[in-house]
PDB file of C-alpha atoms in Angstrom:
ATOM      1  CA  ALA A   1     -17.133  21.942  -6.985  1.00 57.00           C
ATOM      2  CA  LEU A   2     -17.483  18.192  -6.424  1.00 56.00           C
ATOM      3  CA  ALA A   3     -13.707  17.760  -6.373  1.00 61.00           C
ATOM      4  CA  THR A   4     -13.416  20.280  -3.536  1.00 72.00           C
ATOM      5  CA  ASP A   5     -16.398  19.044  -1.491  1.00 80.00           C
ATOM      6  CA  LYS A   6     -14.872  17.770   1.766  1.00 88.00           C
ATOM      7  CA  THR A   7     -17.842  15.547   2.590  1.00 88.00           C
ATOM      8  CA  LEU A   8     -17.843  13.930  -0.843  1.00 89.00           C
ATOM      9  CA  ILE A   9     -14.089  13.338  -0.666  1.00 89.00           C
ATOM     10  CA  LEU A  10     -14.463  11.694   2.745  1.00 91.00           C
ATOM     11  CA  LEU A  11     -17.322   9.493   1.551  1.00 92.00           C
ATOM     12  CA  SER A  12     -15.281   8.400  -1.463  1.00 91.00           C
ATOM     13  CA  ILE A  13     -12.469   7.214   0.815  1.00 92.00           C
ATOM     14  CA  VAL A  14     -14.903   5.397   3.098  1.00 95.00           C
ATOM     15  CA  GLY A  15     -16.344   3.825  -0.036  1.00 94.00           C
ATOM     16  CA  THR A  16     -12.867   2.587  -0.922  1.00 94.00           C
ATOM     17  CA  ILE A  17     -12.696   0.638   2.344  1.00 95.00           C
ATOM     18  CA  PHE A  18     -16.069  -0.976   1.648  1.00 96.00           C
ATOM     19  CA  ALA A  19     -14.906  -1.714  -1.908  1.00 96.00           C
ATOM     20  CA  HIS A  20     -11.848  -3.481  -0.483  1.00 96.00           C
ATOM     21  CA  ILE A  21     -14.044  -5.579   1.800  1.00 96.00           C
ATOM     22  CA  LEU A  22     -16.403  -6.433  -1.069  1.00 96.00           C
ATOM     23  CA  THR A  23     -13.432  -7.317  -3.283  1.00 96.00           C
ATOM     24  CA  LEU A  24     -12.103  -9.619  -0.572  1.00 95.00           C
ATOM     25  CA  GLY A  25     -15.453 -11.400  -0.425  1.00 95.00           C
ATOM     26  CA  ILE A  26     -15.638 -11.832  -4.201  1.00 95.00           C
ATOM     27  CA  LEU A  27     -12.027 -13.007  -4.225  1.00 95.00           C
ATOM     28  CA  TRP A  28     -12.820 -15.628  -1.586  1.00 94.00           C
ATOM     29  CA  LEU A  29     -15.770 -16.940  -3.611  1.00 94.00           C
ATOM     30  CA  PHE A  30     -13.673 -17.047  -6.782  1.00 92.00           C
ATOM     31  CA  VAL A  31     -10.627 -18.755  -5.263  1.00 93.00           C
ATOM     32  CA  THR A  32     -12.505 -21.298  -3.162  1.00 93.00           C
ATOM     33  CA  GLU A  33     -15.031 -22.035  -5.926  1.00 89.00           C
ATOM     34  CA  GLY A  34     -17.848 -21.827  -3.404  1.00 81.00           C
ATOM     35  CA  ARG A  35     -15.937 -23.278  -0.428  1.00 85.00           C
ATOM     36  CA  ARG A  36     -14.663 -26.284  -2.368  1.00 90.00           C
ATOM     37  CA  ARG A  37     -11.000 -25.288  -2.081  1.00 91.00           C
ATOM     38  CA  PRO A  38      -8.947 -23.805   0.800  1.00 93.00           C
ATOM     39  CA  PHE A  39      -8.566 -20.054   0.385  1.00 93.00           C
ATOM     40  CA  ALA A  40      -5.143 -19.359   1.935  1.00 91.00           C
ATOM     41  CA  GLN A  41      -3.377 -22.455   0.589  1.00 90.00           C
ATOM     42  CA  THR A  42      -4.715 -21.939  -2.927  1.00 90.00           C
ATOM     43  CA  LEU A  43      -3.365 -18.368  -3.023  1.00 91.00           C
ATOM     44  CA  GLY A  44      -0.057 -19.260  -1.397  1.00 93.00           C
ATOM     45  CA  PHE A  45      -0.857 -17.246   1.719  1.00 95.00           C
ATOM     46  CA  ARG A  46       1.357 -19.302   4.037  1.00 94.00           C
ATOM     47  CA  TRP A  47       4.701 -18.922   5.772  1.00 95.00           C
ATOM     48  CA  PRO A  48       7.750 -19.675   3.583  1.00 94.00           C
ATOM     49  CA  THR A  49       9.152 -23.149   4.051  1.00 90.00           C
ATOM     50  CA  ASN A  50      12.775 -21.969   4.065  1.00 86.00           C
ATOM     51  CA  MET A  51      12.409 -19.277   6.768  1.00 90.00           C
ATOM     52  CA  SER A  52      10.860 -19.155  10.226  1.00 94.00           C
ATOM     53  CA  PRO A  53       8.030 -16.665  10.862  1.00 95.00           C
ATOM     54  CA  GLY A  54      10.269 -14.562  13.103  1.00 96.00           C
ATOM     55  CA  ILE A  55      13.049 -14.243  10.530  1.00 96.00           C
ATOM     56  CA  THR A  56      10.484 -13.593   7.806  1.00 97.00           C
ATOM     57  CA  ILE A  57       8.911 -10.738   9.755  1.00 97.00           C
ATOM     58  CA  ALA A  58      12.292  -9.231  10.647  1.00 97.00           C
ATOM     59  CA  LEU A  59      13.692  -9.367   7.102  1.00 97.00           C
ATOM     60  CA  CYS A  60      10.497  -8.079   5.517  1.00 98.00           C
ATOM     61  CA  SER A  61      10.260  -5.210   8.008  1.00 97.00           C
ATOM     62  CA  LEU A  62      13.874  -4.273   7.311  1.00 98.00           C
ATOM     63  CA  MET A  63      13.185  -4.385   3.587  1.00 97.00           C
ATOM     64  CA  ALA A  64      10.208  -2.070   4.035  1.00 97.00           C
ATOM     65  CA  LEU A  65      12.358   0.413   5.963  1.00 97.00           C
ATOM     66  CA  VAL A  66      15.005   0.369   3.224  1.00 97.00           C
ATOM     67  CA  LEU A  67      12.334   0.950   0.584  1.00 96.00           C
ATOM     68  CA  LEU A  68      10.939   3.848   2.597  1.00 96.00           C
ATOM     69  CA  GLY A  69      14.386   5.400   2.855  1.00 95.00           C
ATOM     70  CA  ILE A  70      14.917   5.067  -0.882  1.00 95.00           C
ATOM     71  CA  GLY A  71      11.418   6.393  -1.503  1.00 93.00           C
ATOM     72  CA  TRP A  72      11.884   9.491   0.604  1.00 92.00           C
ATOM     73  CA  THR A  73      15.227  10.176  -1.090  1.00 93.00           C
ATOM     74  CA  VAL A  74      13.801   9.762  -4.600  1.00 91.00           C
ATOM     75  CA  THR A  75      10.760  11.948  -3.930  1.00 88.00           C
ATOM     76  CA  ALA A  76      12.954  14.605  -2.344  1.00 86.00           C
ATOM     77  CA  LEU A  77      15.133  14.716  -5.460  1.00 86.00           C
ATOM     78  CA  TRP A  78      12.430  14.243  -8.100  1.00 82.00           C
ATOM     79  CA  GLY A  79       9.355  15.437  -6.277  1.00 71.00           C
ATOM     80  CA  GLY A  80       6.818  17.220  -8.417  1.00 68.00           C
ATOM     81  CA  GLN A  81       3.497  18.817  -7.745  1.00 75.00           C
ATOM     82  CA  LYS A  82       1.075  17.587  -5.122  1.00 81.00           C
ATOM     83  CA  THR A  83      -0.595  14.338  -6.117  1.00 83.00           C
ATOM     84  CA  GLN A  84      -4.293  13.533  -5.953  1.00 83.00           C
ATOM     85  CA  LEU A  85      -3.629  11.649  -2.725  1.00 85.00           C
ATOM     86  CA  ASP A  86      -1.994  14.731  -1.209  1.00 84.00           C
ATOM     87  CA  LEU A  87      -5.050  16.821  -2.051  1.00 84.00           C
ATOM     88  CA  ILE A  88      -7.381  14.197  -0.570  1.00 87.00           C
ATOM     89  CA  VAL A  89      -5.374  13.963   2.651  1.00 88.00           C
ATOM     90  CA  GLU A  90      -5.244  17.742   3.019  1.00 87.00           C
ATOM     91  CA  SER A  91      -8.978  18.183   2.418  1.00 86.00           C
ATOM     92  CA  SER A  92      -9.913  17.450   6.056  1.00 89.00           C
ATOM     93  CA  ILE A  93      -8.606  15.780   9.202  1.00 91.00           C
ATOM     94  CA  ALA A  94     -11.251  13.062   8.848  1.00 92.00           C
ATOM     95  CA  ALA A  95     -10.119  12.316   5.277  1.00 92.00           C
ATOM     96  CA  ARG A  96      -6.550  12.090   6.530  1.00 93.00           C
ATOM     97  CA  PHE A  97      -7.456   9.524   9.217  1.00 94.00           C
ATOM     98  CA  VAL A  98      -9.667   7.404   6.957  1.00 95.00           C
ATOM     99  CA  THR A  99      -6.998   7.405   4.239  1.00 94.00           C
ATOM    100  CA  ALA A 100      -4.455   6.171   6.774  1.00 94.00           C
ATOM    101  CA  LEU A 101      -6.883   3.454   7.880  1.00 95.00           C
ATOM    102  CA  ALA A 102      -7.485   2.250   4.326  1.00 95.00           C
ATOM    103  CA  ALA A 103      -3.780   2.319   3.477  1.00 94.00           C
ATOM    104  CA  PHE A 104      -2.933   0.158   6.473  1.00 95.00           C
ATOM    105  CA  ALA A 105      -5.939  -2.003   7.299  1.00 95.00           C
ATOM    106  CA  THR A 106      -7.321  -3.083   3.924  1.00 95.00           C
ATOM    107  CA  ALA A 107      -5.172  -2.078   0.938  1.00 96.00           C
ATOM    108  CA  PRO A 108      -2.073  -4.251   1.590  1.00 97.00           C
ATOM    109  CA  LEU A 109      -4.090  -7.433   2.147  1.00 96.00           C
ATOM    110  CA  VAL A 110      -6.470  -7.004  -0.787  1.00 96.00           C
ATOM    111  CA  GLU A 111      -3.791  -5.841  -3.225  1.00 96.00           C
ATOM    112  CA  GLU A 112      -1.347  -8.610  -2.323  1.00 97.00           C
ATOM    113  CA  LEU A 113      -4.009 -11.307  -2.585  1.00 96.00           C
ATOM    114  CA  ILE A 114      -4.997 -10.043  -6.035  1.00 96.00           C
ATOM    115  CA  TYR A 115      -1.614  -9.199  -7.558  1.00 97.00           C
ATOM    116  CA  ARG A 116       0.862 -11.505  -5.822  1.00 97.00           C
ATOM    117  CA  GLY A 117      -1.791 -14.152  -5.158  1.00 96.00           C
ATOM    118  CA  VAL A 118      -4.253 -14.641  -8.010  1.00 95.00           C
ATOM    119  CA  LEU A 119      -2.499 -12.847 -10.878  1.00 96.00           C
ATOM    120  CA  TYR A 120       1.054 -13.952 -10.141  1.00 97.00           C
ATOM    121  CA  SER A 121       0.020 -17.590  -9.735  1.00 94.00           C
ATOM    122  CA  ALA A 122      -1.881 -17.521 -13.027  1.00 94.00           C
ATOM    123  CA  PHE A 123       0.886 -15.773 -14.974  1.00 97.00           C
ATOM    124  CA  GLU A 124       3.586 -17.996 -13.508  1.00 96.00           C
ATOM    125  CA  ARG A 125       1.791 -21.130 -14.679  1.00 94.00           C
ATOM    126  CA  ALA A 126       1.130 -19.645 -18.113  1.00 96.00           C
ATOM    127  CA  THR A 127       4.364 -17.750 -18.879  1.00 95.00           C
ATOM    128  CA  GLY A 128       7.015 -18.658 -16.311  1.00 96.00           C
ATOM    129  CA  VAL A 129       8.547 -16.777 -13.404  1.00 96.00           C
ATOM    130  CA  VAL A 130      10.376 -13.984 -15.266  1.00 97.00           C
ATOM    131  CA  VAL A 131       7.441 -12.882 -17.400  1.00 97.00           C
ATOM    132  CA  ALA A 132       5.070 -13.234 -14.438  1.00 97.00           C
ATOM    133  CA  VAL A 133       7.244 -10.929 -12.310  1.00 98.00           C
ATOM    134  CA  ILE A 134       7.383  -8.300 -15.057  1.00 97.00           C
ATOM    135  CA  LEU A 135       3.669  -8.427 -15.883  1.00 97.00           C
ATOM    136  CA  VAL A 136       2.414  -8.339 -12.302  1.00 98.00           C
ATOM    137  CA  SER A 137       4.858  -5.594 -11.305  1.00 97.00           C
ATOM    138  CA  LEU A 138       3.859  -3.387 -14.230  1.00 96.00           C
ATOM    139  CA  LEU A 139       0.151  -4.015 -13.630  1.00 96.00           C
ATOM    140  CA  PHE A 140       0.425  -3.034  -9.965  1.00 96.00           C
ATOM    141  CA  ALA A 141       2.474   0.071 -10.751  1.00 95.00           C
ATOM    142  CA  GLY A 142       0.230   0.949 -13.681  1.00 93.00           C
ATOM    143  CA  VAL A 143      -2.973   1.209 -11.669  1.00 91.00           C
ATOM    144  CA  HIS A 144      -1.286   3.833  -9.474  1.00 88.00           C
ATOM    145  CA  VAL A 145       0.026   5.995 -12.326  1.00 85.00           C
ATOM    146  CA  PHE A 146      -3.150   8.056 -12.735  1.00 80.00           C
ATOM    147  CA  GLN A 147      -3.258   8.798  -9.015  1.00 80.00           C
ATOM    148  CA  TYR A 148       0.342  10.059  -9.046  1.00 86.00           C
ATOM    149  CA  SER A 149       0.604  11.132 -12.693  1.00 80.00           C
ATOM    150  CA  ASN A 150       2.112  14.554 -11.951  1.00 82.00           C
ATOM    151  CA  ASN A 151       4.906  13.263  -9.707  1.00 86.00           C
ATOM    152  CA  ILE A 152       7.564  11.160 -11.436  1.00 89.00           C
ATOM    153  CA  GLY A 153       9.326  10.580  -8.128  1.00 89.00           C
ATOM    154  CA  VAL A 154       6.314   8.861  -6.565  1.00 90.00           C
ATOM    155  CA  ILE A 155       5.706   6.786  -9.707  1.00 92.00           C
ATOM    156  CA  THR A 156       9.343   5.652  -9.582  1.00 92.00           C
ATOM    157  CA  VAL A 157       8.990   4.615  -5.944  1.00 94.00           C
ATOM    158  CA  ILE A 158       5.732   2.741  -6.609  1.00 95.00           C
ATOM    159  CA  THR A 159       7.373   0.891  -9.500  1.00 95.00           C
ATOM    160  CA  LEU A 160      10.367  -0.048  -7.336  1.00 96.00           C
ATOM    161  CA  LEU A 161       8.025  -1.218  -4.579  1.00 96.00           C
ATOM    162  CA  SER A 162       5.990  -3.247  -7.055  1.00 97.00           C
ATOM    163  CA  PHE A 163       8.985  -5.100  -8.503  1.00 98.00           C
ATOM    164  CA  THR A 164      10.355  -5.725  -5.007  1.00 97.00           C
ATOM    165  CA  LEU A 165       7.077  -7.197  -3.752  1.00 98.00           C
ATOM    166  CA  THR A 166       6.727  -9.452  -6.784  1.00 98.00           C
ATOM    167  CA  LEU A 167      10.349 -10.619  -6.625  1.00 98.00           C
ATOM    168  CA  VAL A 168       9.883 -11.459  -2.940  1.00 97.00           C
ATOM    169  CA  ARG A 169       6.796 -13.456  -3.882  1.00 97.00           C
ATOM    170  CA  ALA A 170       8.717 -15.325  -6.575  1.00 97.00           C
ATOM    171  CA  TYR A 171      11.705 -16.049  -4.327  1.00 95.00           C
ATOM    172  CA  THR A 172       9.782 -17.211  -1.248  1.00 96.00           C
ATOM    173  CA  GLY A 173       6.869 -18.896  -3.027  1.00 94.00           C
ATOM    174  CA  SER A 174       4.529 -17.224  -0.553  1.00 96.00           C
ATOM    175  CA  VAL A 175       2.243 -14.186  -0.418  1.00 97.00           C
ATOM    176  CA  ILE A 176       2.899 -13.522   3.273  1.00 97.00           C
ATOM    177  CA  PRO A 177       6.379 -11.930   2.869  1.00 98.00           C
ATOM    178  CA  PRO A 178       5.294  -9.321   0.273  1.00 98.00           C
ATOM    179  CA  PHE A 179       2.199  -8.685   2.390  1.00 98.00           C
ATOM    180  CA  ILE A 180       4.401  -7.930   5.416  1.00 98.00           C
ATOM    181  CA  VAL A 181       6.639  -5.615   3.373  1.00 98.00           C
ATOM    182  CA  HIS A 182       3.573  -3.839   1.985  1.00 97.00           C
ATOM    183  CA  LEU A 183       1.939  -3.637   5.436  1.00 97.00           C
ATOM    184  CA  VAL A 184       4.994  -2.123   7.128  1.00 97.00           C
ATOM    185  CA  PHE A 185       5.653   0.222   4.190  1.00 97.00           C
ATOM    186  CA  ASN A 186       2.090   1.549   4.270  1.00 96.00           C
ATOM    187  CA  GLY A 187       1.818   1.358   8.053  1.00 96.00           C
ATOM    188  CA  ILE A 188       4.714   3.717   8.727  1.00 96.00           C
ATOM    189  CA  GLN A 189       3.395   6.228   6.216  1.00 94.00           C
ATOM    190  CA  SER A 190      -0.098   5.912   7.695  1.00 95.00           C
ATOM    191  CA  LEU A 191       1.301   6.620  11.161  1.00 95.00           C
ATOM    192  CA  ILE A 192       3.045   9.710   9.796  1.00 93.00           C
ATOM    193  CA  LEU A 193      -0.232  10.838   8.211  1.00 92.00           C
ATOM    194  CA  VAL A 194      -2.022  10.552  11.543  1.00 91.00           C
ATOM    195  CA  VAL A 195       0.558  12.282  13.753  1.00 91.00           C
ATOM    196  CA  ALA A 196       1.703  14.974  11.273  1.00 85.00           C
ATOM    197  CA  PRO A 197      -1.128  17.469  12.007  1.00 82.00           C
ATOM    198  CA  PHE A 198      -0.456  17.318  15.753  1.00 80.00           C
ATOM    199  CA  ILE A 199       3.297  17.770  15.272  1.00 79.00           C
ATOM    200  CA  ASP A 200       2.720  20.696  12.913  1.00 61.00           C
ATOM    201  CA  LYS A 201       0.283  22.281  15.366  1.00 59.00           C
ATOM    202  CA  ARG A 202       2.733  21.934  18.237  1.00 60.00           C
ATOM    203  CA  ILE A 203       5.514  23.512  16.168  1.00 53.00           C
ATOM    204  CA  LEU A 204       3.220  26.403  15.244  1.00 44.00           C
ATOM    205  CA  ASP A 205       2.118  26.846  18.859  1.00 51.00           C
ATOM    206  CA  ASN A 206       5.721  26.906  20.065  1.00 55.00           C
ATOM    207  CA  GLY A 207       6.560  29.389  17.332  1.00 48.00           C
ATOM    208  CA  ASP A 208       3.749  31.692  18.426  1.00 46.00           C
ATOM    209  CA  GLN A 209       4.943  31.543  22.032  1.00 43.00           C
ATOM    210  CA  ALA A 210       8.498  32.352  20.989  1.00 40.00           C
ATOM    211  CA  THR A 211       7.491  35.344  18.865  1.00 35.00           C
ATOM    212  CA  PRO A 212       8.106  38.589  20.787  1.00 33.00           C
ATOM    213  CA  THR A 213       5.146  40.948  21.066  1.00 31.00           C
ATOM    214  CA  THR A 214       5.394  44.581  20.071  1.00 33.00           C
ATOM    215  CA  PRO A 215       4.303  47.008  22.860  1.00 41.00           C
TER     216      PRO A 215
END
């Protein structure tokens, strides 16, 4: 009964946004050691030195589009049952909108700062680049497995995304490029989540108008 309660589902998603904000605050305290160190520079959240901001944004956006294309192809071929996220999104229009907000506004920043910022930096110093890329990529993909456990296609896409983001971090030496890729990747899907109900409704309305009536 709790799993099908629309209000509870909505509150859980709203709680996720607050959890992201709280995590960001704790992360700031941890990284800066109580404001003794610069937050962004310590995490590597800066523009790459070998690319201009404009080129960085363009290349990362293109990479996100390519990943989306691959993702849609993989899920179309290997798609399984509806995932937990699908059920959450379909529970109510409010849940759909809040999920889109969390996926775009908070998740990319918090996740990139943790995985490609704190964890990658620590693993790289301790184990080297190759092992750091593998560990961080598997950790990021692993935390999403339960959410998408019944859909091998989605898990494959998440794993591909994870390795791509971490490799971009390793190559550029910066957290900003993987953040942009993640932001665009999630942003396009969030936009689709928001507009899909209105497109579906319009198609249904047009279908009803086109259906001949029986006298």
